[in-house]
PDB file of C-alpha atoms in Angstrom:
ATOM      1  CA  ASP A  12       8.698  71.933 -60.442  1.00 58.00           C
ATOM      2  CA  ALA A  13      10.924  69.611 -58.429  1.00 61.00           C
ATOM      3  CA  LYS A  14       9.111  66.392 -57.616  1.00 86.00           C
ATOM      4  CA  THR A  15       9.299  64.435 -54.391  1.00 94.00           C
ATOM      5  CA  THR A  16       8.924  60.709 -53.765  1.00 95.00           C
ATOM      6  CA  GLN A  17       7.850  59.379 -50.398  1.00 97.00           C
ATOM      7  CA  PRO A  18       6.816  55.911 -49.226  1.00 97.00           C
ATOM      8  CA  PRO A  19       3.022  55.734 -48.925  1.00 96.00           C
ATOM      9  CA  SER A  20       3.083  54.450 -45.358  1.00 97.00           C
ATOM     10  CA  MET A  21       5.338  53.642 -42.428  1.00 97.00           C
ATOM     11  CA  ASP A  22       4.928  52.244 -38.933  1.00 97.00           C
ATOM     12  CA  CYS A  23       6.815  53.293 -35.837  1.00 96.00           C
ATOM     13  CA  ALA A  24       6.699  52.094 -32.239  1.00 97.00           C
ATOM     14  CA  GLU A  25       5.748  54.663 -29.646  1.00 97.00           C
ATOM     15  CA  GLY A  26       8.823  56.164 -27.989  1.00 97.00           C
ATOM     16  CA  ARG A  27      11.121  55.229 -30.835  1.00 97.00           C
ATOM     17  CA  ALA A  28      12.538  57.567 -33.453  1.00 97.00           C
ATOM     18  CA  ALA A  29      10.557  57.896 -36.663  1.00 98.00           C
ATOM     19  CA  ASN A  30      12.685  58.411 -39.771  1.00 98.00           C
ATOM     20  CA  LEU A  31      10.704  59.547 -42.792  1.00 98.00           C
ATOM     21  CA  PRO A  32      12.593  59.571 -46.099  1.00 98.00           C
ATOM     22  CA  CYS A  33      12.032  61.788 -49.113  1.00 97.00           C
ATOM     23  CA  ASN A  34      13.671  61.715 -52.526  1.00 96.00           C
ATOM     24  CA  HIS A  35      13.963  64.938 -54.525  1.00 94.00           C
ATOM     25  CA  SER A  36      16.594  64.129 -57.128  1.00 93.00           C
ATOM     26  CA  THR A  37      15.665  67.042 -59.436  1.00 91.00           C
ATOM     27  CA  ILE A  38      15.941  69.739 -56.783  1.00 91.00           C
ATOM     28  CA  SER A  39      17.545  72.998 -57.887  1.00 87.00           C
ATOM     29  CA  GLY A  40      20.181  74.932 -56.002  1.00 84.00           C
ATOM     30  CA  ASN A  41      17.815  77.599 -54.702  1.00 84.00           C
ATOM     31  CA  GLU A  42      14.951  75.310 -53.712  1.00 88.00           C
ATOM     32  CA  TYR A  43      14.182  74.555 -50.080  1.00 91.00           C
ATOM     33  CA  VAL A  44      12.906  71.307 -48.578  1.00 94.00           C
ATOM     34  CA  TYR A  45       9.819  71.754 -46.395  1.00 94.00           C
ATOM     35  CA  TRP A  46       7.975  69.277 -44.222  1.00 97.00           C
ATOM     36  CA  TYR A  47       4.368  69.550 -43.156  1.00 97.00           C
ATOM     37  CA  ARG A  48       2.086  67.053 -41.492  1.00 98.00           C
ATOM     38  CA  GLN A  49      -1.662  66.697 -41.485  1.00 97.00           C
ATOM     39  CA  ILE A  50      -3.555  64.979 -38.742  1.00 95.00           C
ATOM     40  CA  HIS A  51      -6.863  63.615 -39.955  1.00 88.00           C
ATOM     41  CA  SER A  52      -9.252  66.347 -41.151  1.00 82.00           C
ATOM     42  CA  GLN A  53      -7.129  69.173 -39.753  1.00 92.00           C
ATOM     43  CA  GLY A  54      -5.077  71.786 -41.594  1.00 95.00           C
ATOM     44  CA  PRO A  55      -1.457  70.953 -42.443  1.00 96.00           C
ATOM     45  CA  GLN A  56       1.001  71.836 -39.705  1.00 96.00           C
ATOM     46  CA  TYR A  57       4.404  73.286 -40.532  1.00 95.00           C
ATOM     47  CA  ILE A  58       7.256  71.194 -39.107  1.00 97.00           C
ATOM     48  CA  ILE A  59      10.617  72.329 -40.446  1.00 96.00           C
ATOM     49  CA  HIS A  60      12.472  73.453 -43.555  1.00 94.00           C
ATOM     50  CA  GLY A  61      16.041  73.662 -44.810  1.00 94.00           C
ATOM     51  CA  LEU A  62      18.278  74.377 -47.785  1.00 92.00           C
ATOM     52  CA  LYS A  63      21.393  72.254 -47.400  1.00 91.00           C
ATOM     53  CA  ASN A  64      22.414  72.190 -43.765  1.00 84.00           C
ATOM     54  CA  ASN A  65      20.820  69.937 -41.202  1.00 94.00           C
ATOM     55  CA  GLU A  66      18.138  71.680 -39.186  1.00 96.00           C
ATOM     56  CA  THR A  67      16.596  70.997 -35.793  1.00 97.00           C
ATOM     57  CA  ASN A  68      13.725  72.547 -33.913  1.00 96.00           C
ATOM     58  CA  GLU A  69      11.486  71.554 -31.034  1.00 95.00           C
ATOM     59  CA  MET A  70       9.447  69.239 -33.223  1.00 95.00           C
ATOM     60  CA  ALA A  71      11.928  67.439 -35.428  1.00 97.00           C
ATOM     61  CA  SER A  72      15.283  67.251 -37.194  1.00 98.00           C
ATOM     62  CA  LEU A  73      15.840  67.506 -40.922  1.00 98.00           C
ATOM     63  CA  ILE A  74      18.812  65.770 -42.473  1.00 97.00           C
ATOM     64  CA  ILE A  75      19.589  66.718 -46.081  1.00 96.00           C
ATOM     65  CA  THR A  76      22.191  64.712 -47.993  1.00 96.00           C
ATOM     66  CA  GLU A  77      25.232  66.514 -49.311  1.00 94.00           C
ATOM     67  CA  ASP A  78      24.061  66.227 -52.931  1.00 94.00           C
ATOM     68  CA  ARG A  79      20.610  67.465 -51.769  1.00 95.00           C
ATOM     69  CA  LYS A  80      18.858  64.700 -53.684  1.00 95.00           C
ATOM     70  CA  SER A  81      17.199  63.268 -50.604  1.00 96.00           C
ATOM     71  CA  SER A  82      16.321  64.127 -47.040  1.00 97.00           C
ATOM     72  CA  THR A  83      15.057  62.508 -43.864  1.00 98.00           C
ATOM     73  CA  LEU A  84      12.689  63.929 -41.289  1.00 98.00           C
ATOM     74  CA  ILE A  85      13.379  62.575 -37.820  1.00 98.00           C
ATOM     75  CA  LEU A  86      10.871  62.627 -34.984  1.00 97.00           C
ATOM     76  CA  PRO A  87      13.121  61.663 -32.066  1.00 96.00           C
ATOM     77  CA  HIS A  88      10.523  60.133 -29.743  1.00 95.00           C
ATOM     78  CA  ALA A  89       7.309  59.371 -31.592  1.00 97.00           C
ATOM     79  CA  THR A  90       4.014  59.484 -29.716  1.00 97.00           C
ATOM     80  CA  LEU A  91       0.538  58.400 -30.736  1.00 97.00           C
ATOM     81  CA  ARG A  92      -0.241  62.056 -31.478  1.00 96.00           C
ATOM     82  CA  ASP A  93       2.395  61.992 -34.223  1.00 97.00           C
ATOM     83  CA  THR A  94       0.197  59.693 -36.318  1.00 97.00           C
ATOM     84  CA  ALA A  95      -0.440  61.772 -39.430  1.00 98.00           C
ATOM     85  CA  VAL A  96       0.295  62.165 -43.128  1.00 97.00           C
ATOM     86  CA  TYR A  97       3.717  63.756 -43.578  1.00 98.00           C
ATOM     87  CA  TYR A  98       4.371  65.809 -46.696  1.00 97.00           C
ATOM     88  CA  CYS A  99       7.816  66.560 -48.081  1.00 97.00           C
ATOM     89  CA  ILE A 100       7.692  69.604 -50.371  1.00 94.00           C
ATOM     90  CA  VAL A 101      10.371  71.179 -52.496  1.00 91.00           C
ATOM     91  CA  ARG A 102       9.719  74.871 -52.637  1.00 87.00           C
ATOM     92  CA  GLY A 103      10.912  77.281 -55.249  1.00 78.00           C
ATOM     93  CA  LEU A 104       9.686  80.337 -57.040  1.00 66.00           C
ATOM     94  CA  TYR A 105       7.163  78.838 -59.437  1.00 57.00           C
ATOM     95  CA  GLY A 106       5.778  81.243 -61.976  1.00 51.00           C
ATOM     96  CA  GLY A 107       7.158  84.251 -60.176  1.00 57.00           C
ATOM     97  CA  ALA A 108       7.093  85.540 -56.647  1.00 54.00           C
ATOM     98  CA  THR A 109       4.483  83.365 -54.959  1.00 74.00           C
ATOM     99  CA  ASN A 110       3.969  81.182 -51.919  1.00 81.00           C
ATOM    100  CA  LYS A 111       2.517  78.268 -53.863  1.00 85.00           C
ATOM    101  CA  LEU A 112       3.102  74.868 -52.247  1.00 88.00           C
ATOM    102  CA  ILE A 113       2.860  71.703 -54.318  1.00 88.00           C
ATOM    103  CA  PHE A 114       1.741  68.775 -52.184  1.00 91.00           C
ATOM    104  CA  GLY A 115       2.324  65.162 -53.165  1.00 90.00           C
ATOM    105  CA  THR A 116       0.594  62.189 -51.593  1.00 91.00           C
ATOM    106  CA  GLY A 117       2.807  62.109 -48.506  1.00 95.00           C
ATOM    107  CA  THR A 118       3.626  59.310 -46.058  1.00 97.00           C
ATOM    108  CA  LEU A 119       1.060  58.045 -43.600  1.00 97.00           C
ATOM    109  CA  LEU A 120       2.978  57.481 -40.375  1.00 98.00           C
ATOM    110  CA  ALA A 121       1.201  55.172 -37.953  1.00 98.00           C
ATOM    111  CA  VAL A 122       2.656  55.219 -34.446  1.00 97.00           C
ATOM    112  CA  GLN A 123       1.871  51.955 -32.700  1.00 96.00           C
ATOM    113  CA  PRO A 124       1.476  51.646 -28.901  1.00 95.00           C
TER     114      PRO A 124
ATOM    115  CA  LYS B   1      -0.519  85.109 -31.127  1.00 65.00           C
ATOM    116  CA  ALA B   2      -3.727  83.799 -32.695  1.00 77.00           C
ATOM    117  CA  GLY B   3      -3.408  81.383 -35.583  1.00 93.00           C
ATOM    118  CA  VAL B   4      -5.161  81.348 -38.915  1.00 97.00           C
ATOM    119  CA  THR B   5      -8.925  81.446 -38.481  1.00 97.00           C
ATOM    120  CA  GLN B   6     -11.321  80.055 -41.053  1.00 98.00           C
ATOM    121  CA  THR B   7     -15.065  80.430 -40.918  1.00 97.00           C
ATOM    122  CA  PRO B   8     -17.353  78.640 -41.041  1.00 97.00           C
ATOM    123  CA  ARG B   9     -15.880  75.249 -40.122  1.00 96.00           C
ATOM    124  CA  TYR B  10     -18.658  73.282 -41.773  1.00 97.00           C
ATOM    125  CA  LEU B  11     -21.067  74.173 -44.537  1.00 97.00           C
ATOM    126  CA  ILE B  12     -23.747  72.322 -46.498  1.00 98.00           C
ATOM    127  CA  LYS B  13     -24.948  73.823 -49.760  1.00 98.00           C
ATOM    128  CA  THR B  14     -27.162  72.738 -52.632  1.00 98.00           C
ATOM    129  CA  ARG B  15     -25.994  72.346 -56.234  1.00 98.00           C
ATOM    130  CA  GLY B  16     -26.239  75.599 -58.120  1.00 98.00           C
ATOM    131  CA  GLN B  17     -25.872  77.802 -55.069  1.00 98.00           C
ATOM    132  CA  GLN B  18     -22.872  79.951 -54.306  1.00 98.00           C
ATOM    133  CA  VAL B  19     -20.727  80.020 -51.192  1.00 98.00           C
ATOM    134  CA  THR B  20     -18.289  82.427 -49.542  1.00 98.00           C
ATOM    135  CA  LEU B  21     -15.564  81.254 -47.191  1.00 98.00           C
ATOM    136  CA  SER B  22     -13.548  83.522 -44.934  1.00 98.00           C
ATOM    137  CA  CYS B  23      -9.954  83.466 -43.734  1.00 98.00           C
ATOM    138  CA  SER B  24      -8.281  85.705 -41.163  1.00 98.00           C
ATOM    139  CA  PRO B  25      -4.486  85.353 -41.335  1.00 97.00           C
ATOM    140  CA  ILE B  26      -2.042  85.568 -38.480  1.00 96.00           C
ATOM    141  CA  SER B  27      -1.674  89.158 -37.302  1.00 95.00           C
ATOM    142  CA  GLY B  28       0.934  90.927 -39.410  1.00 93.00           C
ATOM    143  CA  HIS B  29       0.816  88.392 -42.234  1.00 93.00           C
ATOM    144  CA  ARG B  30      -0.037  89.856 -45.600  1.00 93.00           C
ATOM    145  CA  SER B  31      -0.074  86.768 -47.815  1.00 93.00           C
ATOM    146  CA  VAL B  32      -3.060  84.441 -47.927  1.00 96.00           C
ATOM    147  CA  SER B  33      -3.205  81.305 -50.064  1.00 95.00           C
ATOM    148  CA  TRP B  34      -6.148  78.984 -50.614  1.00 97.00           C
ATOM    149  CA  TYR B  35      -6.099  75.246 -51.215  1.00 97.00           C
ATOM    150  CA  GLN B  36      -8.701  72.611 -52.001  1.00 97.00           C
ATOM    151  CA  GLN B  37      -8.338  69.099 -50.594  1.00 97.00           C
ATOM    152  CA  THR B  38     -10.321  66.158 -51.933  1.00 95.00           C
ATOM    153  CA  PRO B  39      -9.734  62.416 -51.531  1.00 91.00           C
ATOM    154  CA  GLY B  40      -9.171  62.027 -55.268  1.00 89.00           C
ATOM    155  CA  GLN B  41      -6.953  65.023 -56.043  1.00 91.00           C
ATOM    156  CA  GLY B  42      -5.269  65.680 -52.715  1.00 92.00           C
ATOM    157  CA  LEU B  43      -4.189  69.194 -51.777  1.00 94.00           C
ATOM    158  CA  GLN B  44      -4.312  71.599 -54.694  1.00 95.00           C
ATOM    159  CA  PHE B  45      -3.392  75.264 -54.838  1.00 94.00           C
ATOM    160  CA  LEU B  46      -6.241  77.606 -55.725  1.00 96.00           C
ATOM    161  CA  PHE B  47      -4.765  81.115 -55.528  1.00 94.00           C
ATOM    162  CA  GLU B  48      -2.650  83.484 -53.475  1.00 94.00           C
ATOM    163  CA  TYR B  49      -3.292  87.065 -52.455  1.00 94.00           C
ATOM    164  CA  PHE B  50      -0.785  89.564 -51.200  1.00 93.00           C
ATOM    165  CA  SER B  51      -1.527  93.209 -50.445  1.00 91.00           C
ATOM    166  CA  GLU B  52      -5.005  92.849 -51.970  1.00 94.00           C
ATOM    167  CA  THR B  53      -3.590  91.576 -55.290  1.00 93.00           C
ATOM    168  CA  GLN B  54      -3.880  88.079 -56.684  1.00 93.00           C
ATOM    169  CA  ARG B  55      -0.332  86.831 -57.177  1.00 89.00           C
ATOM    170  CA  ASN B  56      -0.895  83.385 -58.598  1.00 87.00           C
ATOM    171  CA  LYS B  57      -3.767  81.148 -59.587  1.00 91.00           C
ATOM    172  CA  GLY B  58      -4.066  77.404 -59.816  1.00 92.00           C
ATOM    173  CA  ASN B  59      -5.816  75.377 -62.491  1.00 94.00           C
ATOM    174  CA  PHE B  60      -9.416  75.859 -61.400  1.00 96.00           C
ATOM    175  CA  PRO B  61     -12.431  77.127 -63.342  1.00 96.00           C
ATOM    176  CA  GLY B  62     -13.545  80.733 -63.139  1.00 96.00           C
ATOM    177  CA  ARG B  63     -16.309  79.749 -60.705  1.00 98.00           C
ATOM    178  CA  PHE B  64     -13.611  79.912 -58.051  1.00 98.00           C
ATOM    179  CA  SER B  65     -12.641  83.435 -57.117  1.00 97.00           C
ATOM    180  CA  GLY B  66     -11.220  85.299 -54.200  1.00 97.00           C
ATOM    181  CA  ARG B  67     -10.310  88.652 -52.817  1.00 97.00           C
ATOM    182  CA  GLN B  68      -8.295  90.199 -50.037  1.00 97.00           C
ATOM    183  CA  PHE B  69      -9.141  93.201 -47.944  1.00 97.00           C
ATOM    184  CA  SER B  70      -6.898  95.961 -46.661  1.00 96.00           C
ATOM    185  CA  ASN B  71      -6.662  94.217 -43.254  1.00 95.00           C
ATOM    186  CA  SER B  72      -5.343  91.093 -45.074  1.00 95.00           C
ATOM    187  CA  ARG B  73      -8.467  89.066 -44.405  1.00 97.00           C
ATOM    188  CA  SER B  74      -9.439  87.046 -47.437  1.00 98.00           C
ATOM    189  CA  GLU B  75     -12.563  85.496 -48.840  1.00 98.00           C
ATOM    190  CA  MET B  76     -13.016  82.918 -51.525  1.00 98.00           C
ATOM    191  CA  ASN B  77     -16.215  82.429 -53.456  1.00 98.00           C
ATOM    192  CA  VAL B  78     -17.468  79.466 -55.423  1.00 98.00           C
ATOM    193  CA  SER B  79     -20.426  80.096 -57.700  1.00 96.00           C
ATOM    194  CA  THR B  80     -22.801  77.581 -59.266  1.00 97.00           C
ATOM    195  CA  LEU B  81     -21.736  74.814 -56.925  1.00 98.00           C
ATOM    196  CA  GLU B  82     -21.241  71.313 -58.260  1.00 97.00           C
ATOM    197  CA  LEU B  83     -21.152  68.050 -56.342  1.00 97.00           C
ATOM    198  CA  GLY B  84     -17.433  67.809 -57.105  1.00 96.00           C
ATOM    199  CA  ASP B  85     -16.784  71.012 -55.176  1.00 97.00           C
ATOM    200  CA  SER B  86     -17.320  69.106 -51.944  1.00 97.00           C
ATOM    201  CA  ALA B  87     -13.957  69.377 -50.224  1.00 97.00           C
ATOM    202  CA  LEU B  88     -11.924  70.713 -47.363  1.00 97.00           C
ATOM    203  CA  TYR B  89     -10.904  74.279 -48.204  1.00 98.00           C
ATOM    204  CA  LEU B  90      -7.750  75.423 -46.488  1.00 98.00           C
ATOM    205  CA  CYS B  91      -6.245  78.824 -46.052  1.00 97.00           C
ATOM    206  CA  ALA B  92      -2.565  79.504 -45.349  1.00 96.00           C
ATOM    207  CA  SER B  93      -0.936  82.730 -44.244  1.00 95.00           C
ATOM    208  CA  SER B  94       2.645  83.931 -44.612  1.00 92.00           C
ATOM    209  CA  SER B  95       4.401  87.093 -43.593  1.00 88.00           C
ATOM    210  CA  ARG B  96       5.913  87.663 -47.035  1.00 79.00           C
ATOM    211  CA  THR B  97       5.463  86.506 -50.595  1.00 78.00           C
ATOM    212  CA  GLY B  98       8.047  85.154 -52.980  1.00 76.00           C
ATOM    213  CA  ASP B  99      10.502  84.278 -50.228  1.00 78.00           C
ATOM    214  CA  VAL B 100      11.051  80.527 -50.176  1.00 76.00           C
ATOM    215  CA  ARG B 101      12.552  80.785 -46.691  1.00 78.00           C
ATOM    216  CA  THR B 102       9.208  81.870 -45.258  1.00 83.00           C
ATOM    217  CA  GLU B 103       6.941  79.201 -43.877  1.00 89.00           C
ATOM    218  CA  ALA B 104       3.172  79.157 -44.354  1.00 92.00           C
ATOM    219  CA  PHE B 105       0.738  78.423 -41.539  1.00 95.00           C
ATOM    220  CA  PHE B 106      -2.577  76.765 -42.237  1.00 97.00           C
ATOM    221  CA  GLY B 107      -5.990  77.158 -40.713  1.00 97.00           C
ATOM    222  CA  GLN B 108      -8.248  74.265 -39.715  1.00 96.00           C
ATOM    223  CA  GLY B 109     -10.203  74.506 -42.928  1.00 97.00           C
ATOM    224  CA  THR B 110     -13.817  74.755 -43.980  1.00 98.00           C
ATOM    225  CA  ARG B 111     -15.523  71.479 -44.816  1.00 97.00           C
ATOM    226  CA  LEU B 112     -17.941  72.159 -47.693  1.00 98.00           C
ATOM    227  CA  THR B 113     -20.506  69.560 -48.635  1.00 98.00           C
ATOM    228  CA  VAL B 114     -22.566  70.080 -51.781  1.00 98.00           C
ATOM    229  CA  VAL B 115     -25.794  68.068 -52.003  1.00 97.00           C
TER     230      VAL B 115
END
C-alpha cells in the first residue's frame, strides 16, 4: 500500500489560503490521491481526488506534482469552519476489487480568527 | 438526495453484551464499508459489502461481523463486547466497488461506549 506523510498540524489565518502538503513517494501509476477531512466527532467528508492533473471543485484545489510523489490541497479562503483533520489517502486496488481506504494520522488544520 | 444515515447515533452497552449498528447508504449506492475510529488506532477498515457479498475484511476478530440486505442497507454486529470496542463506528457508501475513481461518502457515525 502506498504510504502518505503529512505534517501533524498547521495554522492558517481566516480568509487566507490554506495549503496542506502530502508526500506519497511510493505511489503507483494507477493510484489516485484522495483528500477527506473530519470535523471533530463527525464522519469524514470527501473533498477532492485526482490522478495526475490538477483538480478543482467548489471546496478546494488539488495540485499534484509532475512526478506524482507529492500533492497539495488548497483551500482558497479558509474560514473557521474549515478547522478539521485533513487526510491525504492514496487509493488503489488493495487485495482485489474493493473500496478500502487506508487513513493515516492526517493534518490538524487550525484556522485562526 | 439524502446522505448516509447511521442509527443509532449514540449507544451505551455493558461488557459481554452484543450490539447491532445500522447503515442506510445513499440511494442507488450498492457498496457499504465500515470503519472503526479510536483515539489510539485512528480510522481502521472493518469490512466492505457490495451486492450482499462481503468483498474485503480488515484485521478484526470474528466478533465483528456484518451483512447487507437486498436494498443495500447494511448492519454490523459486535458480539461479546469488550471495553476496547468503545469507538466511533463509521459507514461509507459508494456507487461502485473496485473503481478507484469513485468517491466514498461517510455517515455521521455511531458512538459506542462499552462500560
